[in-house]
Each structure stands twice: as structure tokens, then as C-alpha cells.
XYZ file of C-alpha atoms in Angstrom:
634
model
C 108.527 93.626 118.057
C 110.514 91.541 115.896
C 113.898 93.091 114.323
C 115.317 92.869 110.682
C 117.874 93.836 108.743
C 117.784 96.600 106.184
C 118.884 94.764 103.846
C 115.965 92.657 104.173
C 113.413 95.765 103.437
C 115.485 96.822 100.801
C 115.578 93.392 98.833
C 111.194 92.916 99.375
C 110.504 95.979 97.798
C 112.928 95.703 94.761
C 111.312 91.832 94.420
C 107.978 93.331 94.147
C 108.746 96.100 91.580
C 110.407 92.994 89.207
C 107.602 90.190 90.092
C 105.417 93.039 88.668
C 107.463 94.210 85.871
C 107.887 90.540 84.885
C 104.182 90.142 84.385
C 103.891 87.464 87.301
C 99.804 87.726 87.791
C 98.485 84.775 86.073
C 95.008 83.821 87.120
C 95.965 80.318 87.340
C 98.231 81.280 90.233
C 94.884 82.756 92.631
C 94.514 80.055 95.178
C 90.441 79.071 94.857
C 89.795 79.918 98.424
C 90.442 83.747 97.295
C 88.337 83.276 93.848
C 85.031 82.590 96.039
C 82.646 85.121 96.576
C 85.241 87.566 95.033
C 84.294 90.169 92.229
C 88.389 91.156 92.447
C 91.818 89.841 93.978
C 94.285 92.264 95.486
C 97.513 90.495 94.152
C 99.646 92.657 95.830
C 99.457 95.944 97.483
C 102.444 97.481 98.886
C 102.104 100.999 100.916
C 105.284 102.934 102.018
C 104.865 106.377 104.247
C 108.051 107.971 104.712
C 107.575 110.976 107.469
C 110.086 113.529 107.517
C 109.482 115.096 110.799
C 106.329 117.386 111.118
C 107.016 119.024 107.452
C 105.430 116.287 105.287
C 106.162 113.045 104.232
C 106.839 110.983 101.126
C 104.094 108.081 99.925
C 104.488 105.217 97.320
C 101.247 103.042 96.620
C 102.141 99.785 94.705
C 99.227 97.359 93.651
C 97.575 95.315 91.470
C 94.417 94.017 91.017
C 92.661 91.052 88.727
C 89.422 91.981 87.855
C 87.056 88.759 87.763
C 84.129 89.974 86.051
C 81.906 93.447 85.093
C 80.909 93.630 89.134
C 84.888 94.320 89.906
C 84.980 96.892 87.298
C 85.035 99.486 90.186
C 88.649 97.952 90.963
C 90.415 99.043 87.706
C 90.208 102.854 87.668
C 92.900 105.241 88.585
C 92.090 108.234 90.565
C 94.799 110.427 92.567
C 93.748 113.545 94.254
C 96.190 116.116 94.004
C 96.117 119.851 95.514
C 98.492 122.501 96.806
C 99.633 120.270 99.343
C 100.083 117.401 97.426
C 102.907 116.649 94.604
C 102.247 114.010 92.738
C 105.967 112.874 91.528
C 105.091 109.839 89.021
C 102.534 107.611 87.866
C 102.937 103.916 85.839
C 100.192 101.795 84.872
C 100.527 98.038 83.655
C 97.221 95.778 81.857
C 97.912 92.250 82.191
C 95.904 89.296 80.530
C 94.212 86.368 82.040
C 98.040 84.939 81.633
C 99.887 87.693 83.008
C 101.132 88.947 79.921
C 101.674 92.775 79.528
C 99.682 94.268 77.232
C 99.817 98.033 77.623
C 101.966 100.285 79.839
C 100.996 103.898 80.663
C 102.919 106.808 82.661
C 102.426 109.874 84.229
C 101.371 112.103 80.785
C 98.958 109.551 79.766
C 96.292 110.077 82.108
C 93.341 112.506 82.103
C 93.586 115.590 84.760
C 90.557 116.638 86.033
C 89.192 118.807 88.728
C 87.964 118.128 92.030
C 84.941 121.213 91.817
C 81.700 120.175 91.333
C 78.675 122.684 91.345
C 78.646 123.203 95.201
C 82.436 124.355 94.927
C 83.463 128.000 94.549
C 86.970 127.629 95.483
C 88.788 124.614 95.097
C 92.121 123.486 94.457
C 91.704 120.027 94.758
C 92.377 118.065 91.177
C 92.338 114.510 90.118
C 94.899 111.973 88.002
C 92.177 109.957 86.426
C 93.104 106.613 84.038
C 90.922 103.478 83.514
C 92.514 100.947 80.538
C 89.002 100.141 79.640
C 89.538 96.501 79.135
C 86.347 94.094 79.478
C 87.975 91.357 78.381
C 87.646 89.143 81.769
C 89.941 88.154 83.629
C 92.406 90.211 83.826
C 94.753 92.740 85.702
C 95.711 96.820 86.180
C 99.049 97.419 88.413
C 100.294 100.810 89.649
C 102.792 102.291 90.850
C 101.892 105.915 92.349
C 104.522 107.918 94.362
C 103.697 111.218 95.770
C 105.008 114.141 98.058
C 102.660 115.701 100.855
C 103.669 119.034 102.641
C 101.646 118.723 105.011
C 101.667 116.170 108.732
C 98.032 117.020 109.463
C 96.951 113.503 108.277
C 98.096 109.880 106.886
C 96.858 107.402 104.824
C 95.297 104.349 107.008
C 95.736 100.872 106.195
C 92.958 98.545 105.374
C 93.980 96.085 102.911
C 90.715 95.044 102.219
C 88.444 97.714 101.660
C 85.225 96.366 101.034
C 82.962 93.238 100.595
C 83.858 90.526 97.816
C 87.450 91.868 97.240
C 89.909 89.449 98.112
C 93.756 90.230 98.765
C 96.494 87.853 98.298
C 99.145 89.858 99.745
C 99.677 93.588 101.436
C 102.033 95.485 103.306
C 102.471 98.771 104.943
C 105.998 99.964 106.138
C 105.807 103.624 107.913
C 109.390 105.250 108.378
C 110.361 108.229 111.019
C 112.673 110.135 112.684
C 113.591 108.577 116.100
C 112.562 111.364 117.500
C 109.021 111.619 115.711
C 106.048 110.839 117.975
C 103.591 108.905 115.908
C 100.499 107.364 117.027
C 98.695 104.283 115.350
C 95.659 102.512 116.326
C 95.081 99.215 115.176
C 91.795 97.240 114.519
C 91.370 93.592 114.028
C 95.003 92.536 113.085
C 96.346 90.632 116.579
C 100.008 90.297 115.096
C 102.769 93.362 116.338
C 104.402 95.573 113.281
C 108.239 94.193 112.439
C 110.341 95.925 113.758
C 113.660 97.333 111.831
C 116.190 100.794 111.708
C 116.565 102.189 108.212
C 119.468 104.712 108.869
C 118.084 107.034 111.342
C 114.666 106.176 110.536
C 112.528 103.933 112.792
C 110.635 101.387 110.511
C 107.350 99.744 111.493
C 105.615 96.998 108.774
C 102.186 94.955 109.173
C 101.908 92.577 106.798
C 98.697 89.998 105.599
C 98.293 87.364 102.873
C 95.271 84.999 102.163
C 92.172 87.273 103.370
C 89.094 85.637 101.425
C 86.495 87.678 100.361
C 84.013 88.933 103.000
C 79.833 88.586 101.741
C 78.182 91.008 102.920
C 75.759 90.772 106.073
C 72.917 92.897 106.770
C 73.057 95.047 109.679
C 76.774 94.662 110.379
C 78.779 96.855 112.160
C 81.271 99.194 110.640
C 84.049 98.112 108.636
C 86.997 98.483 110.630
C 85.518 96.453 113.191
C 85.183 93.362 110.716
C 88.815 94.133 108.555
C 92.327 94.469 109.602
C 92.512 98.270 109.808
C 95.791 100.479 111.406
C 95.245 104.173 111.455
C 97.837 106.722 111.828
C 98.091 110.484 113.959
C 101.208 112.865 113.963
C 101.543 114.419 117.446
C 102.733 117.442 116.410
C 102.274 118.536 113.058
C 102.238 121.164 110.311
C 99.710 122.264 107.896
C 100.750 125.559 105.666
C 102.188 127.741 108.229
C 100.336 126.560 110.967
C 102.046 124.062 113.404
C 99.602 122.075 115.917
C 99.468 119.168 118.681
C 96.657 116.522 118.268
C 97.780 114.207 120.954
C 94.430 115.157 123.105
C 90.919 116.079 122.104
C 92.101 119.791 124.173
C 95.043 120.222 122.366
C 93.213 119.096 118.475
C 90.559 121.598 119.259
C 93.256 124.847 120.438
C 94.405 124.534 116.744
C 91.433 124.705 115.340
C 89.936 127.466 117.954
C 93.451 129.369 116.572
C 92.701 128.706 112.984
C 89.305 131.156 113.500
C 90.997 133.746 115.920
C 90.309 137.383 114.767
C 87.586 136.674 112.155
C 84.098 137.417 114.279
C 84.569 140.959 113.141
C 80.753 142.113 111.104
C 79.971 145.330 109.282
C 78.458 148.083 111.139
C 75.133 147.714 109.113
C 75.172 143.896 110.389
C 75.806 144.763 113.903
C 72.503 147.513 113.766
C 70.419 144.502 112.707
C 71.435 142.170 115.138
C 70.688 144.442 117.437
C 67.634 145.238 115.823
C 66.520 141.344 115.776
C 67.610 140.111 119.839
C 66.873 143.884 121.922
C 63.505 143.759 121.699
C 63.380 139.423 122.097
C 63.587 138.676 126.047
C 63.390 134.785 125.964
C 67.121 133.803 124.738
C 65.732 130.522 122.727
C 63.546 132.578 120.825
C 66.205 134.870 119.779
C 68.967 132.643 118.579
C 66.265 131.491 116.261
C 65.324 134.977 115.122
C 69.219 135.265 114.826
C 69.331 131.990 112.779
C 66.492 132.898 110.651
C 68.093 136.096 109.923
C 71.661 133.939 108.957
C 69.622 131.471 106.679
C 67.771 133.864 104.815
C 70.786 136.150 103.816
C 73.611 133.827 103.147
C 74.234 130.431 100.800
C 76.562 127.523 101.106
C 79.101 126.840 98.623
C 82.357 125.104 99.315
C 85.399 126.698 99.833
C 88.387 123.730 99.692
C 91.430 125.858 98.817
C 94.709 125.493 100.759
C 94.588 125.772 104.477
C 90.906 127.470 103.487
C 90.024 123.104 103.907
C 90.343 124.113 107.761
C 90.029 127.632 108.339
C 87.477 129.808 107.951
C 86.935 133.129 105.969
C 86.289 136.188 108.028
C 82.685 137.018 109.095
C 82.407 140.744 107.533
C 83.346 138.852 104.466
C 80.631 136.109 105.015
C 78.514 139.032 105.273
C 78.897 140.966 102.340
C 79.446 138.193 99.868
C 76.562 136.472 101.797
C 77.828 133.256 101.222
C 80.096 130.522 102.643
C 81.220 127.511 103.770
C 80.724 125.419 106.952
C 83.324 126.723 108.509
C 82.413 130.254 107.398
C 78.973 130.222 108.035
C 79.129 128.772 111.127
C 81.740 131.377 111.952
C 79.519 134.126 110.923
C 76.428 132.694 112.897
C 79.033 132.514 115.820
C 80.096 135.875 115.484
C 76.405 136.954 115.400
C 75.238 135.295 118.645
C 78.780 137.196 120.375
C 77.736 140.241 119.288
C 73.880 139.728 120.437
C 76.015 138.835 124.162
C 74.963 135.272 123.347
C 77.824 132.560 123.658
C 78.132 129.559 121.167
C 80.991 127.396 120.085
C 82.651 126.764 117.171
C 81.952 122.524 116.684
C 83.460 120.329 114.191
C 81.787 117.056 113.435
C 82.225 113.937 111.477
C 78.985 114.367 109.173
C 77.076 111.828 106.813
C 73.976 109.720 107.081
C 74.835 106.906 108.928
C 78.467 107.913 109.724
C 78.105 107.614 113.504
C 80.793 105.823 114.139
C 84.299 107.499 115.467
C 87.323 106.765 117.365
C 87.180 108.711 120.970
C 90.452 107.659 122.161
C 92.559 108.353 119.029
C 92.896 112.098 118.258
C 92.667 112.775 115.167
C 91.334 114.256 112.199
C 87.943 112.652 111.706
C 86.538 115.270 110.744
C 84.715 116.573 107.543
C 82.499 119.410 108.985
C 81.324 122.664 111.148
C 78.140 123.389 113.569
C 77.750 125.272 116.120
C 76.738 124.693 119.443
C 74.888 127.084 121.947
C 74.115 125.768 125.581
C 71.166 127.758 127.410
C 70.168 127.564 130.894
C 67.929 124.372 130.682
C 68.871 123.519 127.492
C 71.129 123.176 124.291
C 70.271 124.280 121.019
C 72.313 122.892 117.606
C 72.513 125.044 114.551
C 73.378 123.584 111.099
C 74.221 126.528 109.539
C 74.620 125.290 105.877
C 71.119 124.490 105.716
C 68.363 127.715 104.273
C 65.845 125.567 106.240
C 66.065 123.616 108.943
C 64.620 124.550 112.008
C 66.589 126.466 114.688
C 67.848 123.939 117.267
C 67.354 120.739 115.538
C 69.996 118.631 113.634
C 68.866 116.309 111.070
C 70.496 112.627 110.672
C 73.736 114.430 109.047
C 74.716 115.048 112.107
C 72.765 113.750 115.037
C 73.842 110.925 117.378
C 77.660 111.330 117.197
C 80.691 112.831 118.970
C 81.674 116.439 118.238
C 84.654 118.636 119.441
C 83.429 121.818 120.717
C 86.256 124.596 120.716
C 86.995 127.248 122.499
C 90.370 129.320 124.022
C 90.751 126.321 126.267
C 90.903 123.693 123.363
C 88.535 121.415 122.640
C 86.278 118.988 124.519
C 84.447 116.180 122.773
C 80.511 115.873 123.465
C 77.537 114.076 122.142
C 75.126 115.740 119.580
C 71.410 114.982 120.245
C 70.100 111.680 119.910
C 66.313 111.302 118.291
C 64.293 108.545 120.007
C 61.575 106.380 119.105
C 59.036 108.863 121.015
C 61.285 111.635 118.681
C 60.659 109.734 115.400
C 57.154 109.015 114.731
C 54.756 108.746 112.006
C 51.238 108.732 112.636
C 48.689 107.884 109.426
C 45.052 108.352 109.439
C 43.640 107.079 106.078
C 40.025 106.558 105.004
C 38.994 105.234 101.712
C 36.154 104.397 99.486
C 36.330 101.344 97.253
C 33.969 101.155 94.241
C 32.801 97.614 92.377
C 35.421 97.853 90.364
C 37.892 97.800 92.774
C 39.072 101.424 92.249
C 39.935 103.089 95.739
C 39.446 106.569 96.878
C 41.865 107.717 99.080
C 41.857 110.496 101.377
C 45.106 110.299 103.473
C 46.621 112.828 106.163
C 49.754 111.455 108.056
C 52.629 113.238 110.141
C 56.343 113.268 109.996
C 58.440 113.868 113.486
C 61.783 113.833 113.709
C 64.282 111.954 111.354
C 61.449 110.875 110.169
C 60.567 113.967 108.511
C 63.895 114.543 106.970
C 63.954 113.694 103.906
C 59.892 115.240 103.297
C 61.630 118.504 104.390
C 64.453 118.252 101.747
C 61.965 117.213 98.973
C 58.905 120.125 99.821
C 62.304 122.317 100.375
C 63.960 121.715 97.331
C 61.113 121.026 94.326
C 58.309 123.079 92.954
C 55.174 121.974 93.212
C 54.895 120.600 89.513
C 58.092 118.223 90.488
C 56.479 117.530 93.724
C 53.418 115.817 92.155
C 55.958 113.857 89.395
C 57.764 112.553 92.507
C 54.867 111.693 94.238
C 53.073 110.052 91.364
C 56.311 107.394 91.159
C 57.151 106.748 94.844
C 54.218 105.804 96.661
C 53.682 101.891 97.351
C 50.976 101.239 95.187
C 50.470 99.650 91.620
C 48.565 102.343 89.667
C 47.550 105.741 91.427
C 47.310 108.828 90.800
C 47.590 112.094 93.199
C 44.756 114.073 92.984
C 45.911 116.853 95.381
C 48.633 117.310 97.864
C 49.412 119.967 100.271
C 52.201 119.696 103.185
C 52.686 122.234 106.135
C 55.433 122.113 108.842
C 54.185 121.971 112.519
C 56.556 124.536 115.014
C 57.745 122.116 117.359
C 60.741 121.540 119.280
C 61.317 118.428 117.253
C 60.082 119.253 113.725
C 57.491 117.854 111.919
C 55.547 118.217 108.963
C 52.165 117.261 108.054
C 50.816 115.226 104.856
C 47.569 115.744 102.900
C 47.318 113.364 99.682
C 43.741 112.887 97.737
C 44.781 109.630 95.697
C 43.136 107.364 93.075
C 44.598 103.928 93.061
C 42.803 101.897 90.302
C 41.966 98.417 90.457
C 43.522 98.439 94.175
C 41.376 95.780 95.089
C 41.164 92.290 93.218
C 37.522 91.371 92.280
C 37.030 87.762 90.792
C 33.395 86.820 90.290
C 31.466 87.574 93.378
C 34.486 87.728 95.789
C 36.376 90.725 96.342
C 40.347 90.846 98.148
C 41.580 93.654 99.336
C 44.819 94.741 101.012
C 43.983 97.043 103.850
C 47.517 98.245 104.579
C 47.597 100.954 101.951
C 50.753 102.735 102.528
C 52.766 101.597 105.020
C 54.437 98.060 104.358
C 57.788 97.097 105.501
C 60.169 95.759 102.643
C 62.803 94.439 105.228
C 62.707 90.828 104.328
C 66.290 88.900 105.469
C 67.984 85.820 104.091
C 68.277 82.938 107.022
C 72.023 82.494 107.607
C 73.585 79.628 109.435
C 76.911 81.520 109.764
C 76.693 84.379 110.303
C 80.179 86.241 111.088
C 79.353 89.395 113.055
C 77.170 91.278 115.573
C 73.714 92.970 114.540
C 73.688 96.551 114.162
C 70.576 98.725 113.988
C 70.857 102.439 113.620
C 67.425 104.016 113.890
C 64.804 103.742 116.030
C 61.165 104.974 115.048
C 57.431 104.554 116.019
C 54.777 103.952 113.126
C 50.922 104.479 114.181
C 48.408 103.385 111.365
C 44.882 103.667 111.119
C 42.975 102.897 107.784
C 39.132 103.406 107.400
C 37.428 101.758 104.213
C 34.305 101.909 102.724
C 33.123 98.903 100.868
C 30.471 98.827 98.260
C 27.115 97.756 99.310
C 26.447 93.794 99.313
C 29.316 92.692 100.418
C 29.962 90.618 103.522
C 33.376 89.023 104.958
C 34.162 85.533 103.751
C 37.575 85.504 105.896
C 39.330 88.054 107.970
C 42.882 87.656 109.042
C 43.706 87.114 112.767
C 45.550 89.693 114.698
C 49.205 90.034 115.088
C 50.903 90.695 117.728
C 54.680 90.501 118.444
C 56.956 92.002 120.983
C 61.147 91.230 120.690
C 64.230 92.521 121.640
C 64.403 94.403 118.244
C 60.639 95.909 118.584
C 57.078 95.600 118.745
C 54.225 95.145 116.147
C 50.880 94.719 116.101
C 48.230 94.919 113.573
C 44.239 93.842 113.425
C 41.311 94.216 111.182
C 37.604 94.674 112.268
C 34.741 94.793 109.946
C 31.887 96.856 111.050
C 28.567 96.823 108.437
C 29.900 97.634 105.219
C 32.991 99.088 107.026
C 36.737 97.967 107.708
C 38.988 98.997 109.987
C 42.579 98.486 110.230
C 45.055 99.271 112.874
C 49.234 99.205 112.633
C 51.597 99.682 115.092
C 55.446 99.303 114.914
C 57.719 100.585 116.996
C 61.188 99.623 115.933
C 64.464 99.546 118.053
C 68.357 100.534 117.967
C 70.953 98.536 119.262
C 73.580 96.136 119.420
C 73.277 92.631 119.275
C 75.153 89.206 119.278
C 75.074 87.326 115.890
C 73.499 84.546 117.648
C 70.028 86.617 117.539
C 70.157 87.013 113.597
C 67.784 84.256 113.265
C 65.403 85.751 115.620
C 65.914 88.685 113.354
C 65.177 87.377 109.789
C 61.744 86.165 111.186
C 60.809 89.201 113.391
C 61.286 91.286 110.075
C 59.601 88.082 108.403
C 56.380 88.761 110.366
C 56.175 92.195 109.716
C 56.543 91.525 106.020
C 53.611 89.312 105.959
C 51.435 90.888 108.020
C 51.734 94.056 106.162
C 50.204 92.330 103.374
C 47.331 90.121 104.391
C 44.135 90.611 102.499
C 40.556 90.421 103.498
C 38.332 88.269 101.066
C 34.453 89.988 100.937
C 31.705 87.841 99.045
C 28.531 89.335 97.426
């Protein structure tokens, strides 16, 4: 590491409090080579985390940002989170013009408080500094200045200087200062340069540094963000949260904090205690009663968020849980844990980084990465996962909020980091059986019954969960990929299985489906299921493939044309097998009869950027093949 003088650190950051003061942000000045592909220019951002031991820590946020058009608009709005851990000390705003000149100047008073609760948020202490200068005059430029106090070491702001596609940075820096003696951890990503070095008293001061990074386009399938952007993310060792001091160092010694955080809340009412009993005695197969027990959890308690203080991380007793009947992730899960103890069933407490898609996490940096609780309960043969937010999932099964992911389970020992369940293609299947009767007119009758497995099902378990049957039919009369239709009937019923599933009945009129132009008639005999995956070619492409879900599609289709009509051409069949999946479709006519077949079984995986073009036209043939026609002559 490279060493400077104090002095030095001292003189950058007073230079970049006058540049900005002075108004220096002309648009002129933006090199061009920052200016394409770019919605917004970082001018400057200047990050400086001063840790005083495990107690808290001290953080100033300096930046500025020119806002090229209405897409950056995102850019130019304030909001600072603020709670009872987090002081904010002073706030200054600055507008520029296209020219740098100031035209407005805001502090602290003159933004808009707000709070953090929404509806799914009992108790919450979280509030927000909110300020926007509501200029559209374009281009121009917001600066800010934001210093805050945080009494807390459980967490620290990252660094990512650029923090998403067409936002290009000109210049940022982060400079973390400790104690000598302070053990902190960092973990950087993408940035092949070591931190500068430097002693600020008796503080040890690290700074990373970047200037110039162009504006990324976005690319399809790419992997996460910190593997494509300079990224360095910080970890205390030891640290402090309210009155609770901890040690994240390992996975074991992250997850004895947490199991401590819960210690001495399983406690239940007597009258909760008779019914557990009540529920398991009697059940011999141990599967079959954590369900009963989970049933019984779901249908007496509801989740609302509890975010206030150290209540963020620990959970509120169970005999609480159980006479309010409600709780939060932690609480629930708490309560369901303390149910299963008391039924002599053992489960552990699991937290878990949740969030469609948000698979990703760093195993060999302890930290918090965490925004959630589960609970995990390993059988003799088996494992079974309960989400114990959720009124209705099924017992055992965890939906794509939190399947296919690390997850710490705790106990007295610590915690240990394990895998929740991963849904396969054989897991994730949809199988379609439609038959349909087409008139002269081209009007199609449509009598369709199809099943959801799996993470497939998911989101047709939140919607026939969550709306009444009058909002069912609104949704399903806008959704469906067809031009003009309307549902008829509709029914859906949930299949017990391991994996859930649910099954589809829809009686559907879709007018003028088919085309009819003299005495030739084209029709489309993929009703329902066409892929809209259709890629871009790109010669330069920057980064690996990434694709996140596998599934299996099985499609038959049945229809009845009207009488006097033969075929004048029928499509050949398709068949294609790649790295990223299979596909194959055909058509058969049989008397006044056609029949189509579909079946796609798509892939996850990694792959080199060299494969992209293989890519664009695998998805390419699917998207034309799900849409050939048949042309019938009378």
C-alpha cells in the first residue's frame, strides 16, 4: 500500500468542498466518452466512514450529479433514512445550471420528513429526509453534502461508485478511518488497484479511488452487479448494536449473536401448549405433524413488520406472538419454532437473504446480508422449510423468495451456512391440454385445463390467494396472450403434493382468433403459450450469460375446424436441442382436425459471453415457432 501524508487528505477534501461551492460543474467540462450511453454523470462523489471503535462511526456523503435528460431524473432526489440509530447531523443541497451556475441552495430545515411505515408496518422507527429541486430544465446538476452519526458497528456503507446501468462517474472516492487497533474486514470486487495507504493521528486511513468509468448498457442475462462494477464492501469484527455486542468474523460466531438475540422467548401460554398437544399426540408420522403444526400457525397469526430499534434483529417473545396473533419474520418464525420444541420436534431459527432473484451472496465474507427469517426442520430422510410469513403456502415448500440460496441456520453452537432447496426443471413444469372449436368466422372456442408445479405455480397461488373471484375474472380477462377474449368460466384447485401445484380450468371465447380472407383461413395453433424472449445480436458483448430458472413446458392443442376446409400449407416441425435447452413443436392435421404439440424445456446456468450469439437465435427460434400459422382453403 502506498503512504501519504495527512496533509495531503486534509487539502483533497477541503478542494472538493470549494470546487463545489464555486459552482465548477459545467457540462462543457464532461469528457464525451462519459456523455455516451449516459442518462447521468457522477461529477464527483466523495464517501468518508470514520469508525470509532465498535460504538459507531461518523459518515459524510459528498456528490453531485448532472442530470442529462427526463430518464436520469431518478438521480436528483434526496432521500436519507434516519432511525434511532442514526443521527442525521446536517444536510446542504446545491442546483446548478447547464453552466455551473448556482441557482438555489437548500439546508437541513428545508427538506420534507417523512416516515419509513408503509401499510405492512406496525412498528417502525425508521424515517426519511426527502428533497428533490424539481428542475426539468436539462442539463443540469444537484450536489450534496450529507453528514451523519450511526450508533451502531453492526453494518457499513459499501462502495460502488457506479450503481447502475447508463450512469457515468467522473470521479469517486472512499476513505475509511479506524483505530489501530480496530479489526475491519473489506472485500473488494472488480477494482485490481490496493487502497492508499496513510495515518491520520491514531487513525489508520484506507482510500480507493476511480475517475473516467463510462456508462455501462445494459446486457440481458448478466450476472450480478458487483461482478461487472468496482464494488468494496465492509464488516466490523466485533461490533455493537444497542446493548448487544457481537463477533461476525465467522458464519459460527454471526449466527451465536443472533441465536442470543432470541434466547428466553419460546415461552407459549398454557392454552397454546394444550393445543399443540392437542394437534401432534394423536399424529404419528412427524412430516404430517409439523404441517398440522404449521397449519395451525398460519391460520391464527398475521405478518406485519416490526422495524423498531434492535426489534430490526430480534424477535418478540412467542406468548406475545400468541396472544396478539401477529408478527414479524423473526417473530413468527420464533413462535412456529417454539411450537415444534414444545411438540418435542427440533427446528432452527434461519435467516436468509430474501427477494425474487436475489440469489446471489458472499460465503466467505461474514456479514450482514441478511433481510429475513425461516425456519428450518431436518427429519430423518428429509428436510422440510417453513415460510412462516406466508397464510398459505404449503408446509415444506419455499417459493422463489427464498429458494436456491445460502442461509445461516442458528443454534447454541452458532451458526452454520446451508443451501435452501433448489426447484428443477422436473420441479417446475407446466403441462397444457387445450381443445378448441373454430367457427367460419374465425371465432374460437376454447376449453383449456393446464397445471402449475413448482415456481411455476407461484405467482397463480398469490393471485387465487389474494383476489376474489370478481377480481380474478378482471385479471384474467387482461392478461392472457390473446387479442380479444373473453373468460367464460374459471375454476382453480391446488393438487397436495410434495412440490405444490395447482390446476387451471378456463372456458374462453377469443373472437376473430383466426384470420379468414376469401376462401382461405390462417390460424395460429399455439394459443397460449408463446415465448416473448426475443434478444438483440451483439458483437460485444462485455460479460458472461446468466440464466436463473429452469422449467419444463408440455403443450398439447386440439382444434376443430369448420367443415370444408382442407390444408393449403402446414409448417414443418421444429426441433432444437442446445446448451441452454430443448424445443420442439409439430402440427398434424387429421380430417377436419389439428393437432399441435409444444415442448420446451429450458435450462439454468452459467455461460461464457462468447455463446450470446448462440443465445439470441436459440430464443429466436422459439419466438418464431411459437407463432407459425396453418393456412386451410375451402
Amino acid at each position: 500500500m502506498k503512504k501519504i501524508l495527512l496533509s495531503t487528505i486534509n487539502i483533497f477534501w477541503l478542494t472538493t468542498v470549494i470546487l463545489a461551492n464555486e459552482g465548477d460543474f459545467a457540462v462543457s467540462k464532461i469528457d464525451a466518452s462519459l456523455l455516451k450511453n449516459a442518462h447521468a454523470v457522477v461529477r464527483l462523489d466523495e464517501m468518508k466512514l470514520e469508525i470509532n471503535g465498535i460504538i459507531g462511526y461518523r459518515y459524510t456523503n459528498h456528490y453531485a450529479i448532472t442530470i442529462l435528460d427526463e430518464k436520469g431524473e431518478d438521480w436528483a432526489q434526496l432521500y436519507e433514512y434516519y432511525d434511532k440509530f442514526t443521527d442525521i447531523i446536517s444536510i446542504e443541497g446545491f442546483l446548478y445550471d447547464a453552466d455551473g451556475k448556482t441557482l438555489k441552495k437548500i439546508k437541513k430545515k428545508d427538506t420534507q420528513d417523512i416516515s419509513g411505515v408503509d401499510g405492512g408496518n406496525l412498528m417502525d422507527d425508521s424515517r426519511f429526509k426527502k428533497h428533490n429541486f424539481y428542475h426539468r430544465i436539462y442539463p443540469y446538476t444537484i450536489e450534496y453534502i450529507i453528514e451523519t452519526n450511526k450508533s451502531y458497528t453492526f453494518s457499513f456503507p459499501a462502495w460502488q461508485p457506479q450503481a447502475a446501468e447508463q450512469l457515468s462517474v467522473e470521479q469517486s472516492n472512499f476513505t475509511v478511518l479506524f483505530p489501530q487497533d480496530y479489526s475491519l474486514r473489506y472485500k473488494v470486487f472488480n477494482y485490481s488497484q490496493p487502497p492508499v495507504e496513510s495515518m491520520v493521528k491514531e487513525n489508520k486511513s484506507l482510500t480507493w479511488s476511480i475517475k473516467n468509468l463510462p456508462a455501462l448498457i445494459d446486457e440481458p442475462y448478466s450476472p450480478r452487479w458487483s461482478e461487472i462494477t468496482p464494488t468494496v464492501l465492509f464488516a466490523p469484527s466485533e461490533f455493537q448494536m444497542d446493548d448487544f455486542k457481537g463477533n461476525m468474523t465467522s458464519w459460527k460466531d454471526f449466527g451465536k449473536f443472533i441465536y442470543d438475540l432470541k434466547q428466553g422467548k419460546d415461552e407459549l401460554p398454557p392454552s397454546i401448549i394444550q393445543t399443540v398437544h392437542a394437534i401432534a399426540d394423536p399424529i404419528q408420522d412427524k412430516r404430517e405433524k409439523v404441517a398440522k403444526l404449521y397449519q395451525f400457525m398460519q391460520e391464527n397469526t398475521r405478518y406485519i413488520s416490526i422495524q423498531l430499534g434492535i426489534g430490526g434483529l430480534k424477535p418478540f417473545p412467542a406468548k406475545d406472538v400468541a396472544t396478539k396473533r401477529y408478527g414479524d419474520c423473526k417473530a413468527l418464525s420464533n413462535y412456529m419454532y417454539s411450537i415444534l420444541k414444545e411438540a418435542g420436534i427440533n427446528s432452527y431459527y434461519t435467516i436468509i437473504k430474501a427477494g425474487r432473484g436475489a440469489t446471489y451472496f458472499n460465503t466467505d465474507f461474514p456479514s450482514n446480508q441478511f433481510n429475513h427469517v425461516i425456519l428450518c426442520t431436518p427429519l430423518q430422510n428429509d428436510t422440510m422449510w417453513l415460510e412462516c410469513t406466508s397464510q398459505t403456502l404449503q408446509a415444506g415448500y419455499l417459493s422463489d423468495f427464498t429458494c436456491d440460496r445460502p442461509a445461516l441456520l442458528v443454534d447454541e453452537n452458532g451458526g452454520t451456512l446451508v443451501r435452501t432447496p433448489v426447484y428443477n426443471i422436473k420441479d417446475n413444469l407446466q403441462v397444457r391440454n387445450i381443445k378448441g372449436k373454430l367457427d367460419d368466422k374465425g371465432n374460437l372456442q376454447i376449453d383449456s385445463k393446464s397445471e402449475y408445479h413448482g415456481l411455476q405455480q407461484d405467482g397463480y397461488h398469490q393471485i387465487i390467494k389474494g383476489l376474489s373471484k370478481d377480481k380474478l375474472k378482471e385479471y384474467l380477462n387482461e392478461v392472457l396472450k390473446l387479442a380479444m377474449y373473453e373468460i367464460d368460466d374459471f375454476n382453480y384447485s391446488e393438487i397436495n403434493t410434495k412440490i405444490p401445484a395447482i390446476q387451471e380450468n378456463l372456458k374462453i371465447l377469443a373472437n376473430s382468433y383466426a384470420t379468414v380472407t376469401g376462401r382461405r383461413m390462417f390460424i395460429m395453433p399455439n394459443i397460449m403459450t408463446k415465448s416473448n424472449k426475443k434478444l438483440t445480436a451483439d458483437s460485444s458483448r462485455k460479460y458472461d450469460i446468466q440464466l436463473q430458472t429452469e422449467f419444463h413446458d408440455i403443450d398439447s392443442v386440439e382444434i376443430e375446424v369448420p367443415a370444408g376446409y382442407t390444408v393449403e400449407a402446414l409448417p414443418a416441425k421444429v426441433s432444437m436441442e442446445t446448451k441452454f435447452g430443448k424445443y420442439q413443436s409439430s402440427i398434424k392435421v387429421i380430417d377436419n382436425k389439428l393437432y399441435y404439440y409444444r415442448n420446451h424445456e429450458q435450462k439454468s446456468g452459467r455461460f461464457p459471453k462468447e455463446d450470446y450469439t448462440e443465445l439470441v437465435k436459440y430464443f429466436e427460434t422459439i419466438y418464431k415457432a411459437d407463432r407459425v400459422k396453418i393456412v386451410f382453403v375451402k
